[in-house]
Short mmCIF file of C-alpha atoms and ligand atoms in Angstrom, two decimals:
data_model
loop_
_atom_site.label_atom_id
_atom_site.label_comp_id
_atom_site.label_asym_id
_atom_site.label_seq_id
_atom_site.Cartn_x
_atom_site.Cartn_y
_atom_site.Cartn_z
CA MET A 50 -0.09 0.16 0.04
CA SER A 51 2.98 2.30 -0.54
CA GLU A 52 1.50 5.11 -2.41
CA GLN A 53 3.65 8.03 -1.47
CA ARG A 54 3.27 10.94 -3.84
CA GLU A 55 5.24 13.87 -5.19
CA SER A 56 4.43 17.67 -4.31
CA VAL A 57 4.09 19.73 -7.35
CA HIS A 58 5.15 22.66 -5.28
CA GLY A 59 8.61 21.22 -4.32
CA LEU A 60 10.03 20.12 -1.11
CA TRP A 61 11.96 21.57 1.73
CA SER A 62 15.72 21.04 1.23
CA SER A 63 16.20 19.44 4.66
CA ARG A 64 14.40 18.33 7.81
CA TRP A 65 16.15 21.33 9.48
CA VAL A 66 14.49 23.71 6.99
CA PHE A 67 11.17 22.30 7.64
CA ILE A 68 11.66 22.67 11.44
CA LEU A 69 12.63 26.33 10.95
CA ALA A 70 9.66 27.06 8.65
CA ALA A 71 7.18 25.26 10.72
CA THR A 72 8.64 26.99 13.80
CA GLY A 73 8.38 30.29 11.83
CA SER A 74 4.78 29.59 11.29
CA ALA A 75 4.15 28.63 14.86
CA VAL A 76 6.15 31.38 16.50
CA GLY A 77 4.48 34.74 15.87
CA LEU A 78 2.17 37.33 17.19
CA GLY A 79 0.40 34.38 18.97
CA ASN A 80 3.38 33.93 21.35
CA ILE A 81 4.48 37.44 21.88
CA TRP A 82 1.28 39.50 21.60
CA LYS A 83 -1.53 37.19 22.18
CA PHE A 84 -0.40 34.72 24.85
CA PRO A 85 0.51 37.54 27.44
CA TYR A 86 -2.55 39.44 26.92
CA ILE A 87 -5.05 36.35 26.98
CA ALA A 88 -2.95 35.05 30.10
CA GLY A 89 -3.49 38.47 31.75
CA GLU A 90 -7.06 38.63 30.97
CA ASN A 91 -7.72 35.11 32.33
CA GLY A 92 -6.07 35.23 35.56
CA GLY A 93 -2.43 33.86 34.88
CA GLY A 94 -1.12 30.54 36.35
CA ALA A 95 -4.17 28.36 35.99
CA PHE A 96 -4.72 29.52 32.43
CA VAL A 97 -1.07 28.89 31.60
CA LEU A 98 -1.27 25.43 33.03
CA ILE A 99 -4.20 24.44 31.08
CA TYR A 100 -2.60 25.89 27.92
CA LEU A 101 0.44 23.92 28.48
CA LEU A 102 -1.57 20.71 29.07
CA CYS A 103 -3.53 21.33 25.80
CA ILE A 104 -0.28 21.80 23.91
CA ALA A 105 1.13 18.46 25.15
CA VAL A 106 -1.95 16.11 24.86
CA ILE A 107 -3.96 17.89 22.09
CA GLY A 108 -1.51 19.99 20.23
CA VAL A 109 1.47 17.65 19.59
CA PRO A 110 -0.70 14.61 18.72
CA ILE A 111 -2.84 16.68 16.22
CA MET A 112 0.36 18.28 14.76
CA MET A 113 1.72 14.81 14.12
CA ALA A 114 -1.63 13.85 12.40
CA GLU A 115 -1.79 17.06 10.36
CA ILE A 116 1.74 16.69 9.04
CA LEU A 117 1.17 13.11 8.28
CA MET A 118 -1.94 13.88 6.21
CA GLY A 119 -0.07 16.57 4.41
CA ARG A 120 2.85 14.45 3.60
CA ARG A 121 0.69 11.67 2.33
CA GLY A 122 -1.49 13.89 0.09
CA ARG A 123 1.32 16.42 -1.01
CA SER A 124 -1.08 19.02 -2.28
CA THR A 125 -3.33 21.84 -0.97
CA PRO A 126 -5.39 20.70 2.07
CA ILE A 127 -8.62 20.14 0.04
CA ASN A 128 -6.90 17.92 -2.51
CA THR A 129 -5.04 16.14 0.15
CA LEU A 130 -8.25 15.33 1.77
CA ARG A 131 -9.76 14.19 -1.57
CA HIS A 132 -6.69 12.03 -2.31
CA LEU A 133 -6.84 10.47 1.25
CA CYS A 134 -10.59 9.81 0.90
CA GLY A 135 -9.65 7.92 -2.19
CA GLU A 136 -7.05 5.89 -0.51
CA ALA A 137 -9.19 5.14 2.34
CA LYS A 138 -12.36 4.65 0.31
CA ALA A 139 -14.03 7.22 2.46
CA HIS A 140 -16.83 9.66 1.72
CA PRO A 141 -15.36 12.96 0.03
CA ALA A 142 -17.35 15.03 2.51
CA TRP A 143 -14.23 14.87 4.74
CA GLN A 144 -12.98 17.59 2.35
CA ILE A 145 -14.80 19.98 4.64
CA ILE A 146 -11.68 20.08 6.80
CA GLY A 147 -9.77 21.78 3.94
CA TRP A 148 -12.78 24.19 3.30
CA SER A 149 -13.23 25.21 6.88
CA GLY A 150 -9.30 25.67 7.08
CA MET A 151 -9.20 27.97 4.24
CA LEU A 152 -12.07 30.12 5.71
CA ALA A 153 -10.38 30.11 9.14
CA GLY A 154 -7.00 31.31 7.57
CA PHE A 155 -8.79 33.96 5.73
CA LEU A 156 -10.39 35.28 8.98
CA ILE A 157 -7.18 34.94 11.06
CA LEU A 158 -5.00 36.75 8.43
CA SER A 159 -7.45 39.67 8.22
CA PHE A 160 -6.88 40.67 11.90
CA TYR A 161 -3.30 39.22 12.13
CA SER A 162 -2.15 41.75 9.47
CA VAL A 163 -3.68 44.67 11.34
CA ILE A 164 -1.90 43.80 14.48
CA ALA A 165 1.42 43.09 12.64
CA GLY A 166 0.85 46.63 11.39
CA TRP A 167 1.05 47.85 14.93
CA ALA A 168 4.47 46.25 15.22
CA LEU A 169 5.53 47.89 11.99
CA SER A 170 4.41 51.37 13.31
CA TYR A 171 6.33 50.70 16.44
CA ILE A 172 9.58 50.20 14.57
CA LEU A 173 9.33 53.80 13.42
CA ASP A 174 8.31 55.02 16.85
CA SER A 175 11.37 53.32 18.42
CA ILE A 176 13.77 54.68 16.02
CA SER A 177 12.62 58.14 16.35
CA GLY A 178 12.94 57.97 20.10
CA THR A 179 9.26 58.35 21.15
CA PHE A 180 9.78 55.95 23.91
CA TYR A 181 12.95 57.34 25.30
CA ASP A 182 12.49 58.05 28.92
CA ALA A 183 8.71 57.92 28.40
CA THR A 184 6.38 57.29 31.38
CA ALA A 185 3.65 54.66 31.39
CA GLU A 186 0.99 57.31 30.51
CA GLN A 187 3.02 58.52 27.76
CA VAL A 188 3.43 55.07 26.18
CA GLY A 189 -0.21 54.40 26.75
CA LYS A 190 -1.24 57.59 25.10
CA ASN A 191 1.00 56.79 22.17
CA PHE A 192 -0.75 53.52 21.71
CA SER A 193 -4.34 54.87 22.14
CA ASP A 194 -3.48 57.54 19.53
CA LEU A 195 -2.47 54.92 17.14
CA LEU A 196 -5.76 53.02 17.65
CA ALA A 197 -7.83 56.08 17.25
CA SER A 198 -6.54 56.76 13.80
CA PRO A 199 -8.08 54.40 11.16
CA GLY A 200 -5.89 55.95 8.39
CA THR A 201 -2.72 55.10 10.06
CA LEU A 202 -3.93 51.57 11.00
CA ILE A 203 -4.92 51.11 7.38
CA PHE A 204 -1.63 52.30 6.07
CA TRP A 205 0.29 49.74 8.32
CA HIS A 206 -2.13 46.94 7.59
CA THR A 207 -1.81 47.58 3.90
CA ALA A 208 2.02 47.52 4.23
CA PHE A 209 2.08 44.31 6.05
CA MET A 210 -0.47 42.71 3.72
CA ILE A 211 1.87 43.70 0.79
CA MET A 212 5.00 42.26 2.43
CA THR A 213 3.16 38.98 2.94
CA MET A 214 1.82 38.81 -0.47
CA VAL A 215 5.23 39.51 -2.13
CA VAL A 216 6.79 36.61 -0.27
CA VAL A 217 3.89 34.28 -0.96
CA ALA A 218 3.93 35.15 -4.61
CA ARG A 219 7.54 34.08 -4.91
CA GLY A 220 6.78 30.65 -3.43
CA VAL A 221 7.14 30.01 0.13
CA LYS A 222 10.21 28.14 -0.05
CA ASN A 223 12.35 30.71 -1.73
CA GLY A 224 13.17 33.55 0.52
CA LEU A 225 11.47 32.06 3.48
CA GLU A 226 14.13 29.48 4.17
CA LYS A 227 16.77 32.09 4.21
CA ALA A 228 14.92 34.51 6.39
CA VAL A 229 14.01 32.06 9.21
CA ARG A 230 17.51 30.77 9.45
CA ILE A 231 18.75 34.03 10.96
CA LEU A 232 15.70 35.83 12.23
CA MET A 233 14.31 33.16 14.53
CA PRO A 234 17.57 32.70 16.58
CA ALA A 235 17.95 36.63 16.72
CA LEU A 236 14.32 36.89 18.06
CA LEU A 237 15.17 34.28 20.74
CA ILE A 238 18.38 36.15 21.89
CA LEU A 239 16.49 39.47 22.05
CA LEU A 240 13.63 37.88 24.14
CA LEU A 241 16.37 36.53 26.44
CA VAL A 242 17.86 40.06 26.83
CA MET A 243 14.47 41.32 27.66
CA VAL A 244 13.86 38.63 30.44
CA GLY A 245 17.37 39.54 31.73
CA TYR A 246 16.20 43.12 31.99
CA ALA A 247 12.94 42.08 33.63
CA MET A 248 14.97 40.18 36.16
CA SER A 249 16.59 43.31 37.24
CA MET A 250 13.21 44.83 38.16
CA GLY A 251 11.79 44.81 41.52
CA GLU A 252 8.77 42.84 40.58
CA PHE A 253 10.35 40.02 38.64
CA MET A 254 9.16 37.30 41.06
CA ARG A 255 5.59 38.67 41.03
CA GLY A 256 5.57 38.27 37.45
CA VAL A 257 6.74 34.71 37.75
CA GLU A 258 4.15 33.89 40.32
CA PHE A 259 1.43 35.48 38.18
CA LEU A 260 2.34 33.19 35.28
CA PHE A 261 3.29 30.02 37.14
CA LYS A 262 1.15 29.86 40.34
CA PRO A 263 -2.21 28.42 39.41
CA ASP A 264 -5.23 29.93 41.05
CA PHE A 265 -8.10 27.87 39.69
CA GLY A 266 -10.55 30.21 41.38
CA ARG A 267 -9.73 32.64 38.60
CA ILE A 268 -10.47 30.32 35.56
CA THR A 269 -13.92 30.01 33.80
CA ALA A 270 -15.23 27.55 31.27
CA ASN A 271 -14.58 30.22 28.76
CA GLY A 272 -11.10 30.73 29.85
CA VAL A 273 -10.46 26.97 29.29
CA LEU A 274 -11.82 27.19 25.78
CA ILE A 275 -9.52 30.17 25.09
CA ALA A 276 -6.49 28.30 26.50
CA MET A 277 -7.45 25.41 24.21
CA GLY A 278 -8.00 27.73 21.22
CA HIS A 279 -4.69 29.35 21.83
CA ALA A 280 -2.83 25.99 21.90
CA PHE A 281 -4.29 25.54 18.16
CA PHE A 282 -3.47 29.04 17.26
CA THR A 283 -0.03 29.11 18.69
CA LEU A 284 0.99 25.78 16.95
CA SER A 285 -0.81 26.92 13.68
CA LEU A 286 -2.98 23.75 13.81
CA GLY A 287 -6.47 22.95 12.69
CA MET A 288 -6.59 24.81 9.47
CA GLY A 289 -4.17 23.26 7.21
CA ALA A 290 -1.16 25.50 7.43
CA ILE A 291 0.93 22.70 9.05
CA MET A 292 -0.65 20.26 6.64
CA ILE A 293 0.50 22.20 3.49
CA TYR A 294 4.00 22.62 5.07
CA GLY A 295 3.91 18.92 5.71
CA ALA A 296 3.16 18.38 2.11
CA TYR A 297 6.63 19.76 1.26
CA LEU A 298 8.28 17.40 3.87
CA PRO A 299 10.80 14.81 2.47
CA ASN A 300 9.86 11.20 3.31
CA ASN A 301 12.67 10.15 5.34
CA VAL A 302 12.01 12.78 8.17
CA SER A 303 10.60 11.78 11.50
CA ILE A 304 7.42 13.54 12.06
CA ALA A 305 7.25 12.65 15.75
CA LYS A 306 10.50 14.15 16.59
CA THR A 307 10.07 17.41 14.44
CA SER A 308 6.64 18.03 16.07
CA ILE A 309 8.05 17.83 19.51
CA ILE A 310 10.86 20.14 18.62
CA ILE A 311 8.43 22.63 17.07
CA ALA A 312 5.99 22.45 20.09
CA LEU A 313 8.92 22.91 22.50
CA ALA A 314 10.38 25.97 20.73
CA ASP A 315 6.99 27.68 20.34
CA THR A 316 6.11 27.16 24.07
CA PHE A 317 9.50 28.44 25.10
CA VAL A 318 9.20 31.60 23.21
CA ALA A 319 5.58 32.21 24.75
CA LEU A 320 6.89 31.67 28.23
CA LEU A 321 9.93 33.95 27.68
CA ALA A 322 7.46 36.75 26.39
CA GLY A 323 5.43 36.29 29.51
CA LEU A 324 8.57 36.39 31.72
CA ALA A 325 9.65 39.63 29.94
CA ILE A 326 6.30 41.39 30.18
CA PHE A 327 4.63 40.71 33.55
CA PRO A 328 7.44 42.14 35.61
CA ILE A 329 7.06 45.35 33.58
CA VAL A 330 3.36 45.34 34.07
CA PHE A 331 3.55 45.01 37.88
CA SER A 332 6.61 47.33 38.37
CA ASN A 333 4.61 50.18 36.55
CA GLY A 334 1.35 49.58 38.31
CA LEU A 335 -0.25 48.51 35.04
CA GLU A 336 -3.17 46.11 34.46
CA PRO A 337 -2.35 42.41 33.44
CA GLY A 338 -5.78 42.27 31.91
CA ALA A 339 -5.26 45.35 29.76
CA GLY A 340 -6.16 43.40 26.59
CA PRO A 341 -4.73 43.43 23.04
CA GLY A 342 -2.52 46.47 23.67
CA LEU A 343 -0.55 44.80 26.57
CA ILE A 344 2.82 44.40 25.02
CA PHE A 345 2.46 47.63 23.14
CA GLN A 346 1.83 49.48 26.35
CA THR A 347 4.42 47.69 28.51
CA LEU A 348 7.65 46.76 26.52
CA PRO A 349 8.18 50.38 25.33
CA ILE A 350 8.44 51.48 28.95
CA ALA A 351 11.37 49.17 29.43
CA PHE A 352 12.94 50.23 26.16
CA GLY A 353 12.68 53.73 27.35
CA GLN A 354 14.50 53.15 30.56
CA MET A 355 17.28 50.58 29.64
CA PRO A 356 20.57 51.50 28.28
CA GLY A 357 20.73 51.15 24.45
CA GLY A 358 16.77 51.01 24.59
CA ILE A 359 16.46 52.85 21.21
CA VAL A 360 18.53 50.00 19.51
CA PHE A 361 16.96 47.15 21.42
CA GLY A 362 13.34 48.54 20.89
CA THR A 363 13.93 49.04 17.21
CA LEU A 364 15.37 45.60 17.01
CA PHE A 365 12.63 43.96 18.94
CA PHE A 366 9.84 45.43 16.78
CA ILE A 367 11.63 44.56 13.59
CA LEU A 368 11.92 40.92 14.87
CA LEU A 369 8.40 40.77 15.99
CA THR A 370 7.28 41.82 12.59
CA PHE A 371 9.58 39.18 11.00
CA ALA A 372 7.91 36.61 13.45
CA ALA A 373 4.59 37.72 12.19
CA TRP A 374 5.57 37.55 8.65
CA THR A 375 6.84 34.10 8.78
CA SER A 376 3.44 33.13 10.26
CA SER A 377 1.20 35.14 7.98
CA ILE A 378 2.83 33.52 5.02
CA SER A 379 1.77 30.15 6.24
CA ILE A 380 -1.84 31.22 7.13
CA ILE A 381 -2.64 32.09 3.58
CA GLU A 382 -0.66 29.30 1.86
CA PRO A 383 -3.45 26.72 1.86
CA VAL A 384 -5.63 29.26 -0.01
CA ILE A 385 -2.91 30.17 -2.50
CA THR A 386 -2.02 26.64 -3.24
CA TRP A 387 -5.82 25.75 -3.68
CA LEU A 388 -6.11 28.71 -6.18
CA VAL A 389 -3.12 27.57 -8.05
CA GLU A 390 -4.12 23.83 -8.10
CA ASN A 391 -7.80 24.05 -8.78
CA LYS A 392 -8.24 27.38 -10.51
CA ASN A 393 -5.11 27.22 -12.63
CA MET A 394 -4.06 30.59 -11.40
CA SER A 395 -0.35 31.78 -11.24
CA ARG A 396 0.80 32.40 -7.71
CA THR A 397 0.96 36.07 -8.32
CA ARG A 398 -2.66 36.30 -9.49
CA ALA A 399 -3.77 34.04 -6.54
CA CYS A 400 -1.88 36.31 -4.14
CA THR A 401 -3.43 39.40 -5.59
CA ILE A 402 -6.96 38.15 -5.19
CA ALA A 403 -6.64 36.37 -1.81
CA GLY A 404 -4.60 39.17 -0.42
CA GLY A 405 -6.93 41.91 -1.64
CA LEU A 406 -9.99 40.16 -0.06
CA THR A 407 -8.34 39.36 3.22
CA TRP A 408 -7.13 43.11 3.22
CA LEU A 409 -10.80 44.19 2.84
CA ALA A 410 -11.90 41.99 5.65
CA GLY A 411 -9.17 43.39 7.81
CA LEU A 412 -10.76 46.86 7.59
CA GLY A 413 -13.52 45.57 9.88
CA THR A 414 -10.70 44.98 12.45
CA VAL A 415 -9.23 48.48 11.96
CA LEU A 416 -12.59 50.06 12.49
CA SER A 417 -13.33 47.91 15.48
CA PHE A 418 -10.64 49.66 17.51
CA ASN A 419 -12.07 53.19 16.76
CA VAL A 420 -15.25 53.99 14.68
CA THR A 421 -17.24 50.92 15.61
CA ALA A 422 -15.58 50.16 19.01
CA ASP A 423 -19.00 50.38 20.64
CA VAL A 424 -20.80 48.27 18.10
CA LYS A 425 -20.91 44.73 19.74
CA LEU A 426 -22.38 41.41 19.23
CA PHE A 427 -22.40 38.92 22.12
CA ASP A 428 -20.44 41.63 23.98
CA LYS A 429 -17.66 41.44 21.35
CA THR A 430 -16.21 43.83 18.96
CA PHE A 431 -15.79 42.80 15.35
CA PHE A 432 -12.18 41.91 15.97
CA ASP A 433 -12.96 39.93 19.16
CA LEU A 434 -15.63 38.05 17.42
CA VAL A 435 -13.54 37.18 14.17
CA ASP A 436 -10.66 35.99 16.56
CA TYR A 437 -13.02 34.04 18.82
CA LEU A 438 -14.68 32.36 15.98
CA ALA A 439 -11.67 31.51 13.96
CA SER A 440 -9.31 30.73 16.95
CA ASN A 441 -11.48 29.11 19.55
CA ILE A 442 -14.14 27.46 17.50
CA MET A 443 -12.90 26.85 13.98
CA LEU A 444 -9.43 25.78 14.72
CA PRO A 445 -10.26 23.17 17.45
CA LEU A 446 -13.21 21.94 15.31
CA GLY A 447 -10.78 21.50 12.38
CA GLY A 448 -8.52 19.60 14.71
CA LEU A 449 -11.12 17.48 16.03
CA LEU A 450 -12.19 16.34 12.54
CA MET A 451 -8.53 15.70 11.58
CA SER A 452 -8.04 13.55 14.67
CA ILE A 453 -11.22 11.51 13.85
CA PHE A 454 -10.12 11.26 10.24
CA VAL A 455 -6.75 9.95 10.96
CA VAL A 456 -7.89 7.43 13.57
CA TRP A 457 -11.11 6.27 12.25
CA VAL A 458 -11.04 6.66 8.60
CA LEU A 459 -7.33 6.37 7.45
CA PRO A 460 -6.15 2.68 7.42
CA LYS A 461 -3.55 2.13 10.22
CA VAL A 462 -0.91 0.79 7.57
CA ILE A 463 -1.02 4.33 6.07
CA THR A 464 -0.63 6.18 9.38
CA ALA A 465 2.12 3.69 10.48
CA GLU A 466 3.98 3.92 7.19
CA GLU A 467 3.95 7.72 7.35
CA LEU A 468 4.93 8.00 10.95
CA ASN A 469 7.53 5.33 10.65
CA ILE A 470 8.02 4.91 14.35
CA GLY A 471 7.12 1.23 14.22
CA GLN A 472 4.04 0.14 16.13
CA GLY A 473 5.64 0.20 19.60
CA ALA A 474 4.81 2.15 22.73
CA GLY A 475 5.52 5.63 21.09
CA PHE A 476 3.01 4.87 18.22
CA LYS A 477 0.47 3.48 20.82
CA LEU A 478 0.65 6.49 23.04
CA TRP A 479 0.11 8.86 20.11
CA PHE A 480 -2.75 6.85 18.91
CA PHE A 481 -4.37 6.79 22.18
CA LEU A 482 -4.01 10.50 22.63
CA LEU A 483 -5.41 11.07 19.16
CA LYS A 484 -8.22 8.68 19.47
CA PHE A 485 -9.51 9.44 23.13
CA VAL A 486 -7.74 12.37 24.78
CA ALA A 487 -7.71 15.01 22.12
CA PRO A 488 -11.20 14.64 20.70
CA ILE A 489 -12.83 14.01 24.06
CA ALA A 490 -11.05 17.03 25.57
CA VAL A 491 -12.07 19.20 22.64
CA ILE A 492 -15.76 18.05 22.92
CA ILE A 493 -15.94 18.46 26.70
CA ILE A 494 -14.60 21.91 26.59
CA PHE A 495 -17.03 22.97 23.73
CA LEU A 496 -19.98 21.45 25.74
CA ASN A 497 -18.93 23.00 28.81
CA VAL A 498 -18.86 26.53 27.29
CA ILE A 499 -22.28 26.11 25.68
CA GLY A 500 -23.38 25.16 29.24
CA ILE A 501 -24.44 21.57 28.51
CA ILE A 502 -22.11 20.08 31.08
N1 PFF B 870 0.79 30.35 15.02
C1 PFF B 870 0.83 31.73 14.60
C2 PFF B 870 1.14 32.65 15.87
O1 PFF B 870 1.22 32.02 16.96
O2 PFF B 870 1.34 33.75 15.69
C3 PFF B 870 -0.46 32.17 14.10
C4 PFF B 870 -1.05 31.15 13.16
C5 PFF B 870 -0.29 30.64 11.98
C6 PFF B 870 -2.37 30.51 13.32
C7 PFF B 870 -0.64 29.78 11.06
C8 PFF B 870 -2.76 29.73 12.43
C9 PFF B 870 -1.99 29.24 11.29
F1 PFF B 870 -2.47 28.51 10.46
#
């Protein structure tokens, strides 16, 4: 039953490049912007613990399943599913995984680009010395001024969307490979510098306690859903991004090992970001639950005070932009490969169309920070709603379907052949997590939020 296929889009040049690219996809705004602010909003320690648990028992097994499907199908997620359904003689309706993934990607990129635009605009602020010696109030005002100006937000959102589409149009593997090799390690070093600086602040231990001392009284059913949704978001799971990257993976690479490395690297970066940010929050009497502006209202205070802060600050926001860039490329890649494979478009044309539509949808997020800030549905702004729907509902749902598909639909010979770790304890553990733990956890968390259990 050995039916391994070739990718028409080419392959990564080595396992290492795949790890870098997938880590580039995983490490992004989710780790440095989103993780600290949702941890802050949901009370810290207990939330972080649940998030870590979700990464280990849901995220890693589903990542392995998603890469495995991608490598077996070697095409855009929808066609991969069609191919796998053929191999497994299953109903083609499973292609819904690919369709919902493309929709989730479209929704996520629409707001992702707006937030990445904030990072871009902060590069200029840092270079021009705006944060030099600035007080928490001045930094806060700088941020609220940015949000209050739709024109400025649209400008940076447009710039970021163009940056993304230029790289995607050239093909993910040319250019991206080179960029991630240098930028990912550089980001890590800078985060370590920031944590080092945070250690010198009086409130470092309070930050550590906030992040790691669980207080289960502060977690709600919705908080658990957000932690799970974030495990998917931060690992880029549930929507086909990792599947399409898996489609370019050479056959001899170990899916299990690479998945674990990617998850560890991603988690490490998120925790470092938390360790850098919360001591600044507490030292300056700020609110951990300040919301999406958290890093933009805290880190500049540190850059303003530390020696060499202008250089560090500028570098930091450049690297944050790059981290967002390497992620945004993967978010839209399933849509682009679908347009190329099924609609016969050139990559450039596909990028123009997909990028244009996503940009347009992003305007909804831009306005939700100013003009329509008070227009709410289920107590959520447009941005909150799109994020909640895509990250906390669509991604876990996509992951749930993938786990069911791999366990119940794909013949075990195929999964075993692709994973290639034999059928020993490692395979059994993975299969058990994917068959019972991950789907049941997702279902229970969903039911719990709806209030059924
Ligand atoms: N993992 C990225 C981050 O943490 O910023 C975001 C992301 C990328 C989500 C790719 C989904 C995806 F398919």
